[in-house]
């Protein structure tokens, strides 16, 4: 660069940077600013890789310093030696490992449940899903223990968490209306979620949380023996159908879902909570409801 540009051009550029508020050039290595104590940035600070010989060296030898200040260097207080910062490695998150352990555990436990009640009891005793720690109640299912149609949502919300049943809040009320429109009631369907405990703040469950609950959901499908499954919303559709496309691409198409020993045709549709926010989308959901009715009557 110095070969092709005049030094005054470079200094002018640096000056421009400084006037724009960029007063330090950062290096690739992270800097522990807290370890600097009360020392001001610049030449007064002894950087770990190159202790300064003189104030002049520190200010001019910019390649040696992780941060190259464009400000005039403050006077160095040599009576107070500054300890070089220790950059501790960050602890790695353990979640994926823990989740796969939880899934193995869940699979072993869920397999032994021969009835829905036994599965519910096993879930109540299961500590492998971290959502349990922050939830109020387990939300297992609502509706019939055995049904031709099984509906699977994303996760319990606030009302569900308080009542211990899926889809009892505003979204659940709309779901009941949608079912009524195709001549179904709670007594004729089985309603559950991908995870059985409310995620804090109603956030989407993480893949690890869904994975820990997955063996229970598969066993639940085996025990309910539905003829058809409906996944409600994008998150449930991705988890139940094992795909990554968005709900607008997925909805309205039947695909087979494998749950343990059985395979069940499944359809994804829009989540009732989305329909409450976006009434114009009800038209699409209505087409899906008609497709479900046709399969049940067909
Ligand atoms: N939304 C869901 O996905 N499930 C419920 O149970 C309630 C709201």
mmCIF file of C-alpha atoms and ligand atoms in Angstrom:
data_model
loop_
_atom_site.group_PDB
_atom_site.id
_atom_site.type_symbol
_atom_site.label_atom_id
_atom_site.label_comp_id
_atom_site.label_asym_id
_atom_site.label_seq_id
_atom_site.Cartn_x
_atom_site.Cartn_y
_atom_site.Cartn_z
ATOM 1 C CA UNK A 1 0.000 0.000 0.000
ATOM 2 C CA UNK A 2 2.786 2.395 0.910
ATOM 3 C CA UNK A 3 4.356 1.569 -2.449
ATOM 4 C CA UNK A 4 1.385 2.870 -4.360
ATOM 5 C CA UNK A 5 0.095 5.573 -2.005
ATOM 6 C CA UNK A 6 1.666 8.624 -0.592
ATOM 7 C CA UNK A 7 2.021 8.624 3.230
ATOM 8 C CA UNK A 8 0.024 11.859 3.460
ATOM 9 C CA UNK A 9 -2.819 10.098 1.633
ATOM 10 C CA UNK A 10 -2.791 7.298 4.258
ATOM 11 C CA UNK A 11 -2.627 9.767 7.130
ATOM 12 C CA UNK A 12 -5.510 11.657 5.570
ATOM 13 C CA UNK A 13 -7.494 8.438 5.394
ATOM 14 C CA UNK A 14 -6.757 7.640 9.057
ATOM 15 C CA UNK A 15 -7.764 11.156 9.982
ATOM 16 C CA UNK A 16 -11.005 10.693 8.114
ATOM 17 C CA UNK A 17 -11.665 7.430 9.995
ATOM 18 C CA UNK A 18 -11.019 9.192 13.299
ATOM 19 C CA UNK A 19 -13.338 12.042 12.423
ATOM 20 C CA UNK A 20 -16.005 9.430 11.617
ATOM 21 C CA UNK A 21 -15.641 7.994 15.131
ATOM 22 C CA UNK A 22 -13.445 4.946 14.345
ATOM 23 C CA UNK A 23 -10.650 5.416 16.881
ATOM 24 C CA UNK A 24 -9.295 1.857 17.067
ATOM 25 C CA UNK A 25 -8.413 -0.854 14.571
ATOM 26 C CA UNK A 26 -9.329 -4.278 15.941
ATOM 27 C CA UNK A 27 -7.292 -7.422 15.455
ATOM 28 C CA UNK A 28 -8.552 -10.956 14.948
ATOM 29 C CA UNK A 29 -7.697 -11.955 18.536
ATOM 30 C CA UNK A 30 -10.299 -11.114 21.222
ATOM 31 C CA UNK A 31 -9.244 -8.587 23.844
ATOM 32 C CA UNK A 32 -10.220 -8.864 27.476
ATOM 33 C CA UNK A 33 -10.860 -5.203 28.204
ATOM 34 C CA UNK A 34 -11.852 -5.916 31.794
ATOM 35 C CA UNK A 35 -8.373 -7.234 32.573
ATOM 36 C CA UNK A 36 -7.009 -3.775 31.754
ATOM 37 C CA UNK A 37 -8.364 -2.363 35.011
ATOM 38 C CA UNK A 38 -8.294 1.426 35.042
ATOM 39 C CA UNK A 39 -5.644 1.736 32.353
ATOM 40 C CA UNK A 40 -6.647 3.895 29.420
ATOM 41 C CA UNK A 41 -6.401 2.324 25.959
ATOM 42 C CA UNK A 42 -3.249 2.962 23.986
ATOM 43 C CA UNK A 43 0.422 2.849 24.704
ATOM 44 C CA UNK A 44 0.009 2.889 28.487
ATOM 45 C CA UNK A 45 -1.245 -0.671 28.402
ATOM 46 C CA UNK A 46 1.222 -3.590 28.304
ATOM 47 C CA UNK A 47 -0.180 -5.983 25.724
ATOM 48 C CA UNK A 48 0.449 -9.663 26.369
ATOM 49 C CA UNK A 49 2.441 -10.394 23.208
ATOM 50 C CA UNK A 50 4.851 -7.513 23.263
ATOM 51 C CA UNK A 51 5.783 -5.591 26.423
ATOM 52 C CA UNK A 52 6.609 -2.004 25.496
ATOM 53 C CA UNK A 53 10.170 -0.867 25.695
ATOM 54 C CA UNK A 54 9.359 2.788 25.582
ATOM 55 C CA UNK A 55 6.308 4.936 25.131
ATOM 56 C CA UNK A 56 7.598 5.892 21.741
ATOM 57 C CA UNK A 57 7.941 2.269 20.599
ATOM 58 C CA UNK A 58 4.494 1.419 21.832
ATOM 59 C CA UNK A 59 2.930 4.296 19.988
ATOM 60 C CA UNK A 60 4.740 3.796 16.726
ATOM 61 C CA UNK A 61 5.096 -0.003 16.506
ATOM 62 C CA UNK A 62 1.452 -0.555 15.568
ATOM 63 C CA UNK A 63 1.899 -4.080 14.300
ATOM 64 C CA UNK A 64 2.809 -5.311 17.801
ATOM 65 C CA UNK A 65 -0.355 -4.100 19.465
ATOM 66 C CA UNK A 66 -3.719 -5.914 19.200
ATOM 67 C CA UNK A 67 -5.414 -2.503 19.263
ATOM 68 C CA UNK A 68 -3.864 0.324 17.377
ATOM 69 C CA UNK A 69 -5.099 3.556 18.807
ATOM 70 C CA UNK A 70 -5.336 6.607 16.607
ATOM 71 C CA UNK A 71 -5.378 8.825 19.705
ATOM 72 C CA UNK A 72 -2.208 10.341 21.196
ATOM 73 C CA UNK A 73 -0.820 7.903 23.769
ATOM 74 C CA UNK A 74 -1.386 8.797 27.421
ATOM 75 C CA UNK A 75 1.557 8.896 29.832
ATOM 76 C CA UNK A 76 2.408 5.420 31.062
ATOM 77 C CA UNK A 77 2.299 4.881 34.816
ATOM 78 C CA UNK A 78 5.371 2.644 35.245
ATOM 79 C CA UNK A 79 4.934 2.429 39.032
ATOM 80 C CA UNK A 80 1.846 0.242 38.534
ATOM 81 C CA UNK A 81 2.599 -2.864 36.471
ATOM 82 C CA UNK A 82 -0.373 -4.121 34.542
ATOM 83 C CA UNK A 83 -1.026 -7.852 34.493
ATOM 84 C CA UNK A 84 -1.559 -9.229 30.985
ATOM 85 C CA UNK A 85 -5.175 -10.254 30.395
ATOM 86 C CA UNK A 86 -6.015 -13.916 30.693
ATOM 87 C CA UNK A 87 -8.317 -15.068 27.927
ATOM 88 C CA UNK A 88 -10.184 -18.026 29.341
ATOM 89 C CA UNK A 89 -11.685 -20.433 26.790
ATOM 90 C CA UNK A 90 -15.484 -20.244 26.814
ATOM 91 C CA UNK A 91 -17.241 -23.349 28.128
ATOM 92 C CA UNK A 92 -18.868 -25.293 25.307
ATOM 93 C CA UNK A 93 -22.624 -25.823 25.533
ATOM 94 C CA UNK A 94 -23.471 -29.368 26.566
ATOM 95 C CA UNK A 95 -27.045 -29.331 25.271
ATOM 96 C CA UNK A 96 -26.751 -31.583 22.178
ATOM 97 C CA UNK A 97 -25.129 -34.371 24.168
ATOM 98 C CA UNK A 98 -27.656 -34.063 26.973
ATOM 99 C CA UNK A 99 -30.513 -34.041 24.460
ATOM 100 C CA UNK A 100 -29.401 -37.258 22.792
ATOM 101 C CA UNK A 101 -29.086 -38.880 26.219
ATOM 102 C CA UNK A 102 -32.571 -37.642 27.044
ATOM 103 C CA UNK A 103 -33.916 -39.066 23.797
ATOM 104 C CA UNK A 104 -32.384 -42.478 24.476
ATOM 105 C CA UNK A 105 -33.866 -42.426 27.953
ATOM 106 C CA UNK A 106 -37.251 -41.299 26.647
ATOM 107 C CA UNK A 107 -37.298 -44.054 24.021
ATOM 108 C CA UNK A 108 -36.578 -46.725 26.616
ATOM 109 C CA UNK A 109 -39.297 -45.404 28.948
ATOM 110 C CA UNK A 110 -41.967 -44.740 26.296
ATOM 111 C CA UNK A 111 -41.571 -48.228 24.804
ATOM 112 C CA UNK A 112 -42.663 -49.844 28.068
ATOM 113 C CA UNK A 113 -45.976 -47.908 28.241
ATOM 114 C CA UNK A 114 -48.807 -50.178 27.061
ATOM 115 C CA UNK A 115 -51.658 -47.744 27.616
ATOM 116 C CA UNK A 116 -52.155 -44.017 27.260
ATOM 117 C CA UNK A 117 -52.509 -43.711 31.035
ATOM 118 C CA UNK A 118 -49.197 -45.502 31.512
ATOM 119 C CA UNK A 119 -47.612 -43.170 28.944
ATOM 120 C CA UNK A 120 -48.992 -40.141 30.794
ATOM 121 C CA UNK A 121 -47.614 -41.448 34.086
ATOM 122 C CA UNK A 122 -44.228 -42.083 32.451
ATOM 123 C CA UNK A 123 -44.206 -38.546 31.071
ATOM 124 C CA UNK A 124 -45.063 -37.101 34.470
ATOM 125 C CA UNK A 125 -42.032 -38.878 35.934
ATOM 126 C CA UNK A 126 -39.705 -37.979 33.041
ATOM 127 C CA UNK A 127 -37.104 -35.286 33.738
ATOM 128 C CA UNK A 128 -35.269 -35.405 30.407
ATOM 129 C CA UNK A 129 -37.008 -32.391 28.829
ATOM 130 C CA UNK A 130 -35.710 -29.158 30.315
ATOM 131 C CA UNK A 131 -39.066 -27.421 29.740
ATOM 132 C CA UNK A 132 -40.493 -29.326 32.684
ATOM 133 C CA UNK A 133 -38.415 -27.224 35.092
ATOM 134 C CA UNK A 134 -40.176 -23.969 34.167
ATOM 135 C CA UNK A 135 -43.672 -25.264 33.371
ATOM 136 C CA UNK A 136 -46.566 -25.389 35.820
ATOM 137 C CA UNK A 137 -48.302 -28.521 34.533
ATOM 138 C CA UNK A 138 -47.778 -31.354 32.129
ATOM 139 C CA UNK A 139 -50.079 -31.021 29.078
ATOM 140 C CA UNK A 140 -50.570 -34.513 27.740
ATOM 141 C CA UNK A 141 -53.693 -34.546 25.601
ATOM 142 C CA UNK A 142 -57.299 -33.469 25.290
ATOM 143 C CA UNK A 143 -60.111 -35.391 23.593
ATOM 144 C CA UNK A 144 -60.601 -39.098 23.060
ATOM 145 C CA UNK A 145 -57.923 -41.647 24.089
ATOM 146 C CA UNK A 146 -58.472 -43.374 20.795
ATOM 147 C CA UNK A 147 -59.588 -41.406 17.722
ATOM 148 C CA UNK A 148 -59.579 -41.481 13.929
ATOM 149 C CA UNK A 149 -58.067 -37.985 13.825
ATOM 150 C CA UNK A 150 -55.068 -36.823 15.862
ATOM 151 C CA UNK A 151 -54.112 -33.133 15.882
ATOM 152 C CA UNK A 152 -50.601 -32.102 16.912
ATOM 153 C CA UNK A 153 -49.683 -28.507 17.793
ATOM 154 C CA UNK A 154 -46.411 -26.855 18.663
ATOM 155 C CA UNK A 155 -46.357 -26.408 22.436
ATOM 156 C CA UNK A 156 -48.633 -25.502 25.328
ATOM 157 C CA UNK A 157 -49.177 -21.801 25.969
ATOM 158 C CA UNK A 158 -50.074 -19.949 29.164
ATOM 159 C CA UNK A 159 -53.674 -21.193 29.532
ATOM 160 C CA UNK A 160 -52.659 -24.736 28.640
ATOM 161 C CA UNK A 161 -49.850 -24.615 31.213
ATOM 162 C CA UNK A 162 -52.283 -23.550 33.928
ATOM 163 C CA UNK A 163 -54.960 -26.068 32.995
ATOM 164 C CA UNK A 164 -52.736 -28.997 32.023
ATOM 165 C CA UNK A 165 -54.478 -29.577 28.663
ATOM 166 C CA UNK A 166 -53.512 -28.690 25.084
ATOM 167 C CA UNK A 167 -55.382 -26.017 23.113
ATOM 168 C CA UNK A 168 -57.670 -24.589 25.772
ATOM 169 C CA UNK A 169 -56.853 -20.898 25.150
ATOM 170 C CA UNK A 170 -58.041 -18.625 22.327
ATOM 171 C CA UNK A 171 -56.274 -20.688 19.658
ATOM 172 C CA UNK A 172 -57.919 -23.809 21.083
ATOM 173 C CA UNK A 173 -61.349 -22.188 20.902
ATOM 174 C CA UNK A 174 -60.786 -21.419 17.237
ATOM 175 C CA UNK A 175 -59.552 -24.968 16.692
ATOM 176 C CA UNK A 176 -62.784 -26.297 18.196
ATOM 177 C CA UNK A 177 -64.769 -24.087 15.783
ATOM 178 C CA UNK A 178 -62.730 -25.374 12.844
ATOM 179 C CA UNK A 179 -63.444 -28.946 13.905
ATOM 180 C CA UNK A 180 -67.137 -28.193 14.376
ATOM 181 C CA UNK A 181 -67.220 -26.873 10.809
ATOM 182 C CA UNK A 182 -66.392 -30.402 9.616
ATOM 183 C CA UNK A 183 -68.770 -32.065 12.091
ATOM 184 C CA UNK A 184 -66.170 -33.028 14.700
ATOM 185 C CA UNK A 185 -66.098 -32.415 18.444
ATOM 186 C CA UNK A 186 -63.465 -32.923 21.133
ATOM 187 C CA UNK A 187 -64.980 -36.348 21.829
ATOM 188 C CA UNK A 188 -64.057 -37.513 18.321
ATOM 189 C CA UNK A 189 -60.457 -36.304 18.119
ATOM 190 C CA UNK A 190 -57.177 -36.577 20.019
ATOM 191 C CA UNK A 191 -55.305 -33.283 20.513
ATOM 192 C CA UNK A 192 -51.703 -32.991 21.675
ATOM 193 C CA UNK A 193 -48.442 -31.086 21.053
ATOM 194 C CA UNK A 194 -44.880 -31.750 19.914
ATOM 195 C CA UNK A 195 -43.684 -30.912 23.451
ATOM 196 C CA UNK A 196 -45.639 -31.544 26.629
ATOM 197 C CA UNK A 197 -44.555 -28.552 28.676
ATOM 198 C CA UNK A 198 -44.842 -24.821 28.006
ATOM 199 C CA UNK A 199 -41.651 -23.168 26.742
ATOM 200 C CA UNK A 200 -40.849 -20.020 28.765
ATOM 201 C CA UNK A 201 -42.390 -16.938 27.176
ATOM 202 C CA UNK A 202 -44.163 -19.118 24.597
ATOM 203 C CA UNK A 203 -41.046 -19.385 22.479
ATOM 204 C CA UNK A 204 -40.746 -22.134 19.859
ATOM 205 C CA UNK A 205 -39.384 -25.350 21.387
ATOM 206 C CA UNK A 206 -35.723 -26.007 20.574
ATOM 207 C CA UNK A 207 -34.831 -29.110 18.499
ATOM 208 C CA UNK A 208 -33.359 -30.629 21.686
ATOM 209 C CA UNK A 209 -36.620 -30.160 23.588
ATOM 210 C CA UNK A 210 -38.634 -31.650 20.738
ATOM 211 C CA UNK A 211 -36.171 -34.540 20.481
ATOM 212 C CA UNK A 212 -36.550 -35.382 24.164
ATOM 213 C CA UNK A 213 -40.355 -35.556 23.756
ATOM 214 C CA UNK A 214 -40.342 -37.288 20.368
ATOM 215 C CA UNK A 215 -40.306 -40.930 21.621
ATOM 216 C CA UNK A 216 -43.363 -40.180 23.779
ATOM 217 C CA UNK A 217 -45.173 -38.598 20.823
ATOM 218 C CA UNK A 218 -44.396 -41.614 18.615
ATOM 219 C CA UNK A 219 -45.639 -43.993 21.299
ATOM 220 C CA UNK A 220 -48.737 -41.820 21.745
ATOM 221 C CA UNK A 221 -49.479 -42.146 18.021
ATOM 222 C CA UNK A 222 -49.039 -45.919 18.261
ATOM 223 C CA UNK A 223 -51.466 -46.108 21.191
ATOM 224 C CA UNK A 224 -54.101 -43.703 19.802
ATOM 225 C CA UNK A 225 -53.910 -45.439 16.406
ATOM 226 C CA UNK A 226 -55.287 -42.485 14.404
ATOM 227 C CA UNK A 227 -56.212 -42.962 10.750
ATOM 228 C CA UNK A 228 -55.054 -39.407 10.021
ATOM 229 C CA UNK A 229 -52.760 -36.851 11.640
ATOM 230 C CA UNK A 230 -52.995 -33.076 11.279
ATOM 231 C CA UNK A 231 -49.959 -30.957 12.175
ATOM 232 C CA UNK A 232 -50.986 -27.467 13.275
ATOM 233 C CA UNK A 233 -48.545 -24.757 12.198
ATOM 234 C CA UNK A 234 -45.034 -24.650 10.805
ATOM 235 C CA UNK A 235 -43.110 -25.800 13.884
ATOM 236 C CA UNK A 236 -45.349 -28.839 14.422
ATOM 237 C CA UNK A 237 -45.328 -29.653 10.697
ATOM 238 C CA UNK A 238 -41.521 -29.646 10.546
ATOM 239 C CA UNK A 239 -41.244 -31.856 13.605
ATOM 240 C CA UNK A 240 -44.037 -34.286 12.752
ATOM 241 C CA UNK A 241 -43.251 -34.582 9.036
ATOM 242 C CA UNK A 242 -39.472 -34.425 9.509
ATOM 243 C CA UNK A 243 -39.028 -31.754 6.823
ATOM 244 C CA UNK A 244 -37.591 -28.251 6.735
ATOM 245 C CA UNK A 245 -39.886 -26.389 4.322
ATOM 246 C CA UNK A 246 -42.094 -23.534 5.501
ATOM 247 C CA UNK A 247 -45.757 -24.099 6.318
ATOM 248 C CA UNK A 248 -47.014 -22.346 3.165
ATOM 249 C CA UNK A 249 -45.246 -24.949 1.043
ATOM 250 C CA UNK A 250 -46.147 -27.863 3.295
ATOM 251 C CA UNK A 251 -49.815 -27.216 3.967
ATOM 252 C CA UNK A 252 -52.554 -29.054 2.162
ATOM 253 C CA UNK A 253 -50.395 -32.019 1.067
ATOM 254 C CA UNK A 254 -50.648 -35.494 2.531
ATOM 255 C CA UNK A 255 -47.485 -37.330 3.537
ATOM 256 C CA UNK A 256 -46.947 -40.535 5.484
ATOM 257 C CA UNK A 257 -45.558 -40.296 8.985
ATOM 258 C CA UNK A 258 -43.814 -43.266 10.569
ATOM 259 C CA UNK A 259 -44.382 -43.685 14.299
ATOM 260 C CA UNK A 260 -42.805 -46.844 15.680
ATOM 261 C CA UNK A 261 -44.541 -49.725 13.943
ATOM 262 C CA UNK A 262 -47.246 -47.715 12.185
ATOM 263 C CA UNK A 263 -47.426 -45.337 9.262
ATOM 264 C CA UNK A 264 -50.131 -42.662 9.228
ATOM 265 C CA UNK A 265 -51.128 -40.180 6.478
ATOM 266 C CA UNK A 266 -50.537 -36.646 7.778
ATOM 267 C CA UNK A 267 -51.530 -33.196 6.601
ATOM 268 C CA UNK A 268 -50.128 -29.860 7.721
ATOM 269 C CA UNK A 269 -52.344 -26.811 8.070
ATOM 270 C CA UNK A 270 -52.067 -23.292 9.450
ATOM 271 C CA UNK A 271 -51.904 -22.793 13.199
ATOM 272 C CA UNK A 272 -55.130 -21.401 14.746
ATOM 273 C CA UNK A 273 -53.074 -18.708 16.534
ATOM 274 C CA UNK A 274 -51.818 -17.557 13.116
ATOM 275 C CA UNK A 275 -55.389 -17.527 11.829
ATOM 276 C CA UNK A 276 -56.416 -15.302 14.742
ATOM 277 C CA UNK A 277 -53.713 -12.818 13.694
ATOM 278 C CA UNK A 278 -54.276 -13.248 9.958
ATOM 279 C CA UNK A 279 -57.975 -13.802 9.263
ATOM 280 C CA UNK A 280 -57.372 -13.676 5.482
ATOM 281 C CA UNK A 281 -55.498 -16.995 5.774
ATOM 282 C CA UNK A 282 -58.633 -18.749 7.040
ATOM 283 C CA UNK A 283 -59.546 -19.439 3.436
ATOM 284 C CA UNK A 284 -56.505 -21.732 3.070
ATOM 285 C CA UNK A 285 -57.212 -23.420 6.404
ATOM 286 C CA UNK A 286 -60.776 -24.033 5.273
ATOM 287 C CA UNK A 287 -59.531 -25.870 2.172
ATOM 288 C CA UNK A 288 -57.376 -28.036 4.451
ATOM 289 C CA UNK A 289 -60.332 -28.771 6.731
ATOM 290 C CA UNK A 290 -62.339 -29.860 3.695
ATOM 291 C CA UNK A 291 -59.496 -32.159 2.643
ATOM 292 C CA UNK A 292 -59.520 -33.716 6.132
ATOM 293 C CA UNK A 293 -63.289 -34.180 5.997
ATOM 294 C CA UNK A 294 -63.019 -35.830 2.592
ATOM 295 C CA UNK A 295 -60.450 -38.336 3.882
ATOM 296 C CA UNK A 296 -62.540 -39.102 6.978
ATOM 297 C CA UNK A 297 -65.639 -39.610 4.860
ATOM 298 C CA UNK A 298 -63.887 -41.312 1.987
HETATM 299 N N1 LIG B 1 -50.607 -23.527 20.641
HETATM 300 C C1 LIG B 1 -50.166 -24.782 20.469
HETATM 301 O O1 LIG B 1 -49.422 -25.076 19.548
HETATM 302 N N2 LIG B 1 -50.565 -25.694 21.358
HETATM 303 C C2 LIG B 1 -51.374 -25.438 22.374
HETATM 304 O O2 LIG B 1 -51.682 -26.332 23.126
HETATM 305 C C3 LIG B 1 -51.821 -24.116 22.521
HETATM 306 C C4 LIG B 1 -51.434 -23.171 21.641
#
